[in-house]
XYZ file of C-alpha atoms in Angstrom:
521
model
C -49.222 -40.112 -38.428
C -49.534 -40.825 -42.099
C -50.190 -38.815 -45.255
C -53.360 -40.439 -46.570
C -53.604 -38.241 -49.678
C -52.085 -35.098 -51.139
C -54.205 -33.743 -53.983
C -53.538 -30.568 -55.993
C -56.432 -28.155 -56.301
C -57.035 -24.937 -58.219
C -55.049 -21.732 -57.644
C -51.883 -23.639 -56.632
C -53.356 -25.131 -53.473
C -53.210 -28.676 -52.173
C -55.573 -30.727 -50.015
C -53.697 -32.933 -47.563
C -55.384 -35.609 -45.476
C -53.295 -36.595 -42.479
C -54.249 -39.805 -40.721
C -53.779 -39.674 -36.950
C -53.698 -43.182 -35.439
C -55.577 -44.317 -32.349
C -52.619 -44.073 -29.959
C -51.776 -40.485 -30.965
C -55.386 -39.382 -30.692
C -55.878 -41.175 -27.380
C -52.745 -39.556 -25.915
C -54.046 -36.130 -26.952
C -57.467 -36.938 -25.473
C -55.814 -37.908 -22.182
C -53.905 -34.612 -22.120
C -57.150 -32.746 -22.802
C -58.828 -34.652 -19.972
C -56.034 -33.810 -17.520
C -56.173 -30.158 -18.534
C -59.931 -29.889 -17.970
C -60.671 -32.452 -15.231
C -60.716 -29.905 -12.388
C -63.387 -27.833 -14.099
C -65.822 -30.740 -14.618
C -68.402 -31.748 -12.009
C -69.506 -35.401 -11.887
C -72.111 -36.570 -9.329
C -70.597 -38.944 -6.776
C -67.018 -37.773 -7.364
C -64.970 -34.968 -5.921
C -64.060 -32.354 -8.528
C -61.177 -33.628 -10.667
C -61.372 -37.207 -9.394
C -63.807 -38.742 -11.892
C -62.171 -41.101 -14.449
C -62.122 -40.045 -18.094
C -64.480 -42.859 -19.144
C -67.076 -41.721 -16.608
C -66.807 -38.100 -17.809
C -67.139 -39.173 -21.444
C -70.146 -41.365 -20.607
C -71.808 -38.457 -18.825
C -70.970 -35.656 -21.289
C -70.391 -37.616 -24.507
C -67.296 -39.006 -26.230
C -66.658 -35.714 -28.045
C -66.170 -33.715 -24.837
C -62.374 -33.670 -25.129
C -62.018 -33.878 -28.920
C -61.758 -30.141 -29.511
C -58.869 -29.684 -27.095
C -57.240 -32.871 -28.352
C -57.259 -31.685 -31.975
C -56.012 -28.248 -30.888
C -53.047 -29.965 -29.231
C -52.403 -32.197 -32.245
C -52.761 -29.550 -34.908
C -49.219 -28.018 -34.722
C -47.723 -31.484 -34.989
C -50.049 -32.358 -37.873
C -49.115 -29.174 -39.725
C -45.381 -29.724 -39.299
C -45.755 -33.334 -40.444
C -47.790 -32.316 -43.501
C -45.300 -29.613 -44.533
C -42.388 -32.019 -44.163
C -43.955 -35.055 -45.839
C -46.050 -33.471 -48.596
C -44.513 -33.989 -52.020
C -45.235 -30.390 -52.963
C -43.422 -27.274 -51.711
C -45.825 -25.637 -49.271
C -45.547 -21.832 -49.037
C -48.180 -21.058 -46.392
C -49.254 -22.429 -43.041
C -51.948 -25.059 -43.671
C -55.459 -24.459 -42.405
C -57.833 -27.134 -41.096
C -60.671 -27.909 -43.465
C -62.246 -30.918 -41.758
C -61.735 -33.471 -38.977
C -63.239 -36.930 -39.404
C -63.211 -39.069 -36.257
C -63.314 -42.781 -37.001
C -65.665 -45.117 -35.206
C -64.584 -46.551 -31.880
C -61.868 -43.958 -31.286
C -59.745 -45.576 -33.963
C -58.101 -42.289 -34.807
C -58.977 -39.337 -37.037
C -58.424 -37.983 -40.530
C -57.526 -34.277 -40.528
C -57.974 -32.465 -43.836
C -55.691 -29.474 -44.443
C -55.584 -26.882 -47.203
C -52.259 -25.229 -48.028
C -50.812 -23.044 -50.771
C -47.984 -24.575 -52.760
C -45.246 -23.082 -54.879
C -46.781 -22.584 -58.336
C -45.502 -24.058 -61.548
C -43.687 -21.262 -63.388
C -43.171 -20.756 -67.099
C -40.978 -17.903 -68.302
C -40.328 -16.403 -71.714
C -36.995 -15.104 -73.019
C -35.079 -13.430 -70.229
C -31.983 -12.707 -72.276
C -31.996 -9.917 -74.814
C -34.612 -7.757 -73.082
C -34.352 -4.057 -73.860
C -35.167 -0.937 -71.885
C -34.238 2.722 -71.776
C -31.262 3.473 -69.535
C -31.344 7.048 -68.236
C -28.270 9.193 -68.728
C -26.073 9.675 -65.679
C -24.614 13.043 -66.720
C -24.105 15.741 -64.096
C -24.956 19.240 -65.386
C -23.124 22.269 -64.000
C -26.402 23.415 -62.425
C -26.415 20.318 -60.174
C -22.939 21.152 -58.859
C -23.989 24.789 -58.376
C -27.046 23.648 -56.434
C -24.876 21.550 -54.099
C -22.557 24.497 -53.516
C -25.524 26.768 -52.807
C -26.712 24.321 -50.154
C -23.246 24.278 -48.599
C -23.273 28.073 -48.486
C -26.645 28.055 -46.717
C -25.501 25.488 -44.166
C -22.458 27.574 -43.389
C -24.151 30.967 -43.398
C -23.990 33.165 -40.327
C -26.964 35.034 -38.921
C -26.689 38.751 -38.208
C -29.060 41.535 -37.242
C -30.077 43.481 -40.347
C -30.120 47.278 -40.209
C -32.014 47.674 -43.483
C -35.610 47.144 -44.672
C -36.898 43.570 -44.698
C -36.506 41.491 -47.859
C -37.326 37.934 -48.860
C -35.177 35.388 -47.012
C -34.886 37.463 -43.826
C -36.195 36.217 -40.496
C -38.628 38.729 -39.006
C -39.309 38.614 -35.257
C -42.818 40.072 -34.971
C -45.731 40.749 -32.657
C -49.057 40.452 -34.459
C -52.782 40.362 -33.792
C -55.609 39.798 -36.253
C -59.024 41.466 -36.272
C -62.171 40.498 -38.178
C -64.942 43.111 -38.204
C -62.931 45.004 -35.584
C -62.892 42.056 -33.189
C -59.790 40.000 -32.284
C -60.251 36.295 -33.063
C -58.934 33.231 -31.268
C -55.552 32.045 -32.494
C -54.813 35.276 -34.306
C -52.220 36.673 -31.886
C -48.511 36.039 -31.425
C -45.532 37.671 -29.710
C -41.880 37.533 -30.810
C -42.843 35.077 -33.522
C -39.938 34.183 -35.822
C -41.128 34.234 -39.415
C -38.903 33.381 -42.375
C -40.034 35.664 -45.189
C -40.748 33.571 -48.243
C -41.618 30.446 -46.254
C -45.367 30.860 -46.971
C -46.114 30.014 -43.338
C -48.914 32.588 -43.071
C -51.947 33.170 -45.267
C -51.202 34.430 -48.804
C -50.011 38.026 -48.930
C -48.989 38.361 -45.283
C -45.260 37.852 -45.698
C -45.044 39.957 -48.843
C -46.554 42.927 -46.991
C -43.766 42.769 -44.409
C -41.208 43.584 -47.108
C -39.710 47.021 -46.568
C -40.417 47.191 -42.832
C -37.596 48.266 -40.513
C -36.993 47.295 -36.907
C -39.453 49.033 -34.549
C -41.953 49.798 -37.317
C -45.662 49.030 -36.865
C -47.930 48.296 -39.805
C -51.566 47.329 -40.462
C -51.909 44.585 -43.070
C -55.246 44.220 -44.864
C -55.904 40.741 -46.260
C -58.705 38.261 -46.964
C -58.725 34.747 -45.572
C -58.681 32.005 -48.238
C -61.997 30.343 -49.086
C -60.637 26.973 -47.922
C -59.640 28.344 -44.496
C -61.357 27.377 -41.220
C -65.106 27.742 -41.650
C -65.751 30.738 -39.345
C -62.970 32.784 -41.002
C -63.012 31.546 -44.618
C -63.319 34.370 -47.160
C -63.528 37.141 -44.550
C -61.494 40.378 -44.618
C -58.911 40.583 -41.834
C -56.586 43.308 -40.488
C -53.325 42.241 -38.856
C -51.595 44.765 -36.626
C -47.882 43.931 -36.871
C -44.781 45.237 -35.106
C -41.285 44.264 -36.299
C -39.153 43.698 -33.196
C -36.016 42.393 -34.897
C -34.768 41.577 -38.375
C -32.152 38.906 -39.036
C -30.361 38.120 -42.275
C -28.232 35.278 -43.548
C -24.718 36.190 -44.605
C -23.499 33.596 -47.085
C -19.791 32.761 -47.182
C -17.929 33.441 -50.411
C -17.468 30.551 -52.775
C -13.684 30.415 -52.639
C -10.748 28.282 -51.597
C -11.205 29.234 -47.942
C -14.717 27.788 -47.906
C -13.431 24.604 -49.553
C -10.794 24.242 -46.831
C -13.372 24.837 -44.096
C -15.897 22.251 -45.267
C -13.770 19.602 -46.994
C -10.376 17.958 -47.241
C -9.537 19.956 -50.364
C -7.363 23.060 -50.590
C -9.035 24.644 -53.603
C -12.622 25.283 -54.610
C -11.961 23.709 -58.005
C -10.843 20.419 -56.445
C -13.858 20.493 -54.146
C -16.200 21.079 -57.089
C -14.625 18.145 -58.932
C -15.206 15.966 -55.872
C -18.860 17.033 -55.726
C -19.247 16.248 -59.427
C -17.736 12.781 -58.949
C -20.075 12.065 -56.046
C -23.111 13.197 -58.014
C -21.997 11.183 -61.022
C -21.671 8.047 -58.892
C -25.120 8.590 -57.387
C -26.641 9.278 -60.801
C -25.012 6.155 -62.208
C -26.474 4.058 -59.400
C -29.909 5.562 -60.040
C -29.551 4.950 -63.770
C -28.524 1.327 -63.191
C -31.422 0.823 -60.781
C -33.949 2.360 -63.201
C -32.622 0.174 -66.031
C -32.794 -2.924 -63.837
C -36.328 -2.121 -62.697
C -37.494 -1.572 -66.266
C -36.015 -4.904 -67.315
C -37.698 -6.741 -64.457
C -41.014 -5.158 -65.386
C -40.585 -6.599 -68.873
C -39.448 -9.915 -67.430
C -42.640 -10.458 -65.432
C -44.711 -9.747 -68.535
C -43.468 -13.128 -69.799
C -44.302 -14.942 -66.550
C -47.014 -17.595 -66.466
C -47.929 -18.886 -63.009
C -51.096 -19.669 -61.064
C -50.093 -17.662 -57.987
C -51.894 -18.617 -54.759
C -53.546 -15.799 -52.867
C -51.615 -16.766 -49.729
C -48.329 -15.687 -51.324
C -49.735 -12.233 -52.050
C -51.138 -11.934 -48.538
C -47.789 -12.939 -47.012
C -46.058 -10.247 -49.066
C -48.649 -7.715 -47.901
C -48.041 -8.758 -44.294
C -44.339 -8.110 -44.806
C -45.040 -4.677 -46.274
C -47.363 -3.707 -43.432
C -44.818 -4.816 -40.844
C -42.081 -2.825 -42.581
C -44.318 0.251 -42.737
C -45.055 -0.016 -39.011
C -41.346 -0.381 -38.216
C -40.405 2.647 -40.316
C -43.105 4.896 -38.857
C -42.164 3.750 -35.343
C -38.546 4.647 -36.107
C -39.729 8.260 -36.504
C -41.210 8.082 -33.000
C -44.775 7.948 -34.306
C -47.564 5.460 -33.650
C -48.478 3.737 -36.975
C -52.208 3.786 -36.220
C -52.104 7.467 -35.276
C -50.181 8.188 -38.477
C -52.806 6.453 -40.619
C -55.555 8.379 -38.856
C -53.671 11.603 -39.522
C -53.529 10.610 -43.193
C -57.292 9.952 -43.124
C -56.969 6.298 -44.070
C -57.534 2.935 -42.410
C -55.139 -0.025 -42.146
C -57.415 -1.919 -44.535
C -57.322 0.881 -47.120
C -53.577 1.257 -46.730
C -53.065 -2.482 -47.159
C -55.185 -2.472 -50.302
C -53.130 0.395 -51.700
C -50.050 -1.813 -51.397
C -51.633 -4.851 -53.064
C -50.561 -4.100 -56.635
C -46.919 -3.697 -55.698
C -47.019 -6.820 -53.521
C -48.348 -8.855 -56.429
C -45.563 -7.501 -58.585
C -42.900 -8.445 -56.029
C -44.182 -11.997 -55.838
C -44.028 -12.224 -59.638
C -40.471 -10.881 -59.707
C -39.395 -13.402 -57.068
C -41.001 -16.273 -59.001
C -39.356 -15.149 -62.246
C -35.894 -14.779 -60.718
C -36.232 -18.117 -58.945
C -37.060 -19.717 -62.285
C -33.964 -18.147 -63.875
C -31.845 -19.421 -60.986
C -33.266 -22.898 -61.588
C -32.668 -22.760 -65.356
C -29.145 -21.399 -64.931
C -28.238 -23.750 -62.081
C -27.538 -20.882 -59.693
C -26.846 -21.849 -56.103
C -25.372 -19.933 -53.187
C -22.171 -21.628 -52.088
C -20.996 -21.792 -48.493
C -18.255 -19.318 -49.438
C -20.850 -16.917 -50.896
C -22.897 -17.079 -47.719
C -19.892 -16.497 -45.473
C -18.849 -13.526 -47.615
C -22.341 -12.071 -47.322
C -22.255 -12.428 -43.554
C -18.856 -10.722 -43.450
C -20.044 -7.806 -45.601
C -23.220 -7.453 -43.509
C -21.102 -7.373 -40.354
C -18.970 -4.591 -41.829
C -22.065 -2.672 -42.886
C -23.613 -2.896 -39.444
C -20.385 -2.404 -37.536
C -20.821 -5.778 -35.884
C -19.205 -9.217 -36.050
C -20.028 -12.239 -38.182
C -21.349 -14.327 -35.279
C -23.836 -11.592 -34.438
C -24.979 -11.492 -38.076
C -25.519 -15.244 -38.039
C -27.696 -14.856 -34.968
C -29.719 -12.054 -36.522
C -30.045 -13.244 -40.112
C -31.338 -16.567 -41.359
C -28.930 -18.481 -43.597
C -31.733 -19.512 -45.959
C -32.648 -15.848 -46.481
C -29.008 -15.006 -47.153
C -28.813 -17.795 -49.744
C -32.047 -16.638 -51.373
C -30.829 -13.048 -51.686
C -27.621 -14.216 -53.316
C -29.572 -16.309 -55.830
C -31.907 -13.405 -56.616
C -28.989 -11.064 -57.111
C -27.153 -13.446 -59.432
C -30.316 -14.131 -61.442
C -30.929 -10.391 -61.807
C -27.349 -9.955 -62.987
C -27.950 -12.459 -65.775
C -30.965 -10.458 -66.963
C -29.069 -7.141 -66.835
C -25.823 -8.429 -68.369
C -27.700 -9.861 -71.356
C -30.002 -6.873 -71.866
C -29.925 -4.104 -74.458
C -29.695 -0.566 -73.091
C -31.594 1.969 -75.187
C -30.693 5.649 -75.169
C -33.272 8.001 -73.690
C -35.385 9.682 -76.392
C -34.277 13.119 -77.472
C -36.669 15.592 -75.781
C -37.127 17.589 -78.964
C -37.757 14.483 -81.061
C -40.171 13.118 -78.461
C -42.087 16.399 -78.417
C -42.243 16.411 -82.222
C -43.453 12.803 -82.249
C -46.140 13.676 -79.719
C -47.230 16.622 -81.834
C -47.373 14.430 -84.944
C -49.459 11.902 -83.047
C -51.854 14.613 -81.883
C -52.190 15.940 -85.433
C -52.789 12.431 -86.741
C -55.492 11.913 -84.123
C -57.348 14.966 -85.321
C -57.326 13.795 -88.926
C -57.621 10.005 -88.586
C -60.949 8.158 -88.234
C -61.664 6.512 -84.893
C -60.551 3.067 -86.087
C -57.087 4.412 -86.929
C -56.415 6.093 -83.581
C -54.179 3.329 -82.176
C -51.405 4.900 -84.269
C -50.885 7.311 -81.372
C -49.694 4.508 -79.100
C -47.288 3.327 -81.771
C -45.887 6.821 -82.143
C -45.337 7.048 -78.398
C -43.434 3.759 -78.461
C -41.235 5.041 -81.230
C -40.525 8.166 -79.219
C -39.504 6.019 -76.264
C -37.107 3.976 -78.316
C -39.350 0.874 -78.478
C -40.521 -1.023 -81.566
C -43.957 0.193 -82.564
C -45.314 -2.867 -84.293
C -44.578 -5.453 -81.596
C -47.526 -6.385 -79.416
C -46.694 -6.091 -75.710
C -48.446 -7.049 -72.528
C -49.637 -4.295 -70.229
C -46.785 -2.895 -68.159
C -46.946 -2.664 -64.372
C -47.435 0.842 -63.069
C -44.444 0.913 -60.725
C -40.833 -0.312 -60.751
C -40.278 -3.731 -59.282
C -36.821 -4.716 -58.102
C -35.366 -2.842 -55.159
C -33.447 -3.781 -52.023
C -34.802 -6.561 -49.852
C -34.178 -4.669 -46.628
C -35.455 -1.105 -46.689
C -33.505 1.671 -45.060
C -35.407 4.370 -43.236
C -35.772 7.581 -45.190
C -33.646 10.532 -44.134
C -36.601 12.866 -43.660
C -39.882 12.430 -41.817
C -42.628 11.116 -44.141
C -45.107 13.744 -45.209
C -47.976 11.739 -46.638
C -49.442 8.269 -46.768
C -48.221 7.808 -50.324
C -44.606 8.389 -49.265
C -44.912 5.907 -46.445
C -46.469 3.421 -48.827
C -43.579 3.722 -51.204
C -41.102 3.152 -48.359
C -42.958 0.148 -47.159
C -43.329 -1.265 -50.651
C -39.656 -0.821 -51.307
C -38.911 -3.049 -48.377
C -40.754 -5.920 -50.019
C -38.811 -5.880 -53.227
C -36.211 -8.459 -54.211
C -32.471 -7.707 -54.023
C -30.638 -5.668 -56.598
C -26.985 -5.219 -57.416
C -26.090 -3.660 -54.079
C -26.043 -6.347 -51.454
C -28.834 -5.746 -48.968
C -28.813 -7.139 -45.486
C -30.737 -10.360 -45.091
C -34.090 -10.409 -43.399
C -33.901 -11.079 -39.688
C -34.922 -14.454 -38.342
C -38.465 -14.658 -37.072
C -38.698 -14.655 -33.318
């Protein structure tokens, strides 16, 4: 084989013509003949016994060309990727096959996406708001309240029902004096205040005592099932049992029961420290994401569509893996969310484009700064991954590709350069921001239409940004997150949530070292 030409085209693609010589083509034609000979009938010969030349004379020289090219194509692609002077980032596709006269070989034309040329503006000295990481007393109190709930005991209540109780009820609903399907239940456990029933039902159970029967007059909501929507209904209810939660006291004894601390005060301090650490990580991540959003505003690159599509493929695969981890079928989940795979994929497109831009920008910084992942860095990453997964280093090397490990290290170090050289702006004072917004609204009312852009400038000032500096449009969502997404701790509730999880999995590495992507099977 020989690279006959390698010509750059628009949108960071390249046209490669690979010349296949006569011997290579003839060997592939022979293999195609042997594969198909038993299915070809030739008069005067037993099936499978006719020579290739006789078959070609009878059916035409092109009879085996299709199978021959199909056999050659993987080899041609690998050769083109290896020998092309440009960095190919997608599997080539066949554009044309030109067979030379007299079976002298063939020219196979391929089209492939190549790594785009990247230009980047200033990546040092970027500024962004860094959220405060303070922990208010109310956050600690909220954590303690949750601990009380988790350690509450359930007892039978000998008093009238109140919000928060669990009522064990028999009920049956009647519309126009007739019972309706689905309107009856026995020994149903209903948490008062959970809003599990139609509006007003739970509130009208307040004050009931065990053994009491009560008729509850309500009206079905207008957006209820069609045959019941907006109709008056009477529920006949009997309270069989009433249970209440008894919260433990917030004292030293509770601290000893649920923690390693002997006093409530020490336990509270530990909770505060944990919240502060989490808030600091969130603040750092938000600051980093904001900086990367500004970074890609300075990016200039003719990005091939194939790179975006590959990122979308990765996001769709991650989404399917996460939904499957919940024990759900991804297709069934999308149907439940009233969307199609095509619509879901399109929803992810904007974030995928952003992730490709972030990767290109960080790669460019790594190039400009001479960042490389050393063998020691890679070994350290494998060791830390092994500790994270509770496995050994050899297993990590089997599971994770070394090139992906090296890439993550480079991305992380490039991101660190951006963050370490950035300017952190304080969050705007809420009162000052509200006043600035009010001033902008007042100015809008008084100013002529041509002067209205002042409102945008006022908003920038409120956010701590210079008002007079022209800026490119900002992406709608944050960009840099962990390369390997972790499954969420709760079952997803909507397509949007699943989309965010899947998108997060596409995003380049941040300060915390994510596990490398697994090798392709």
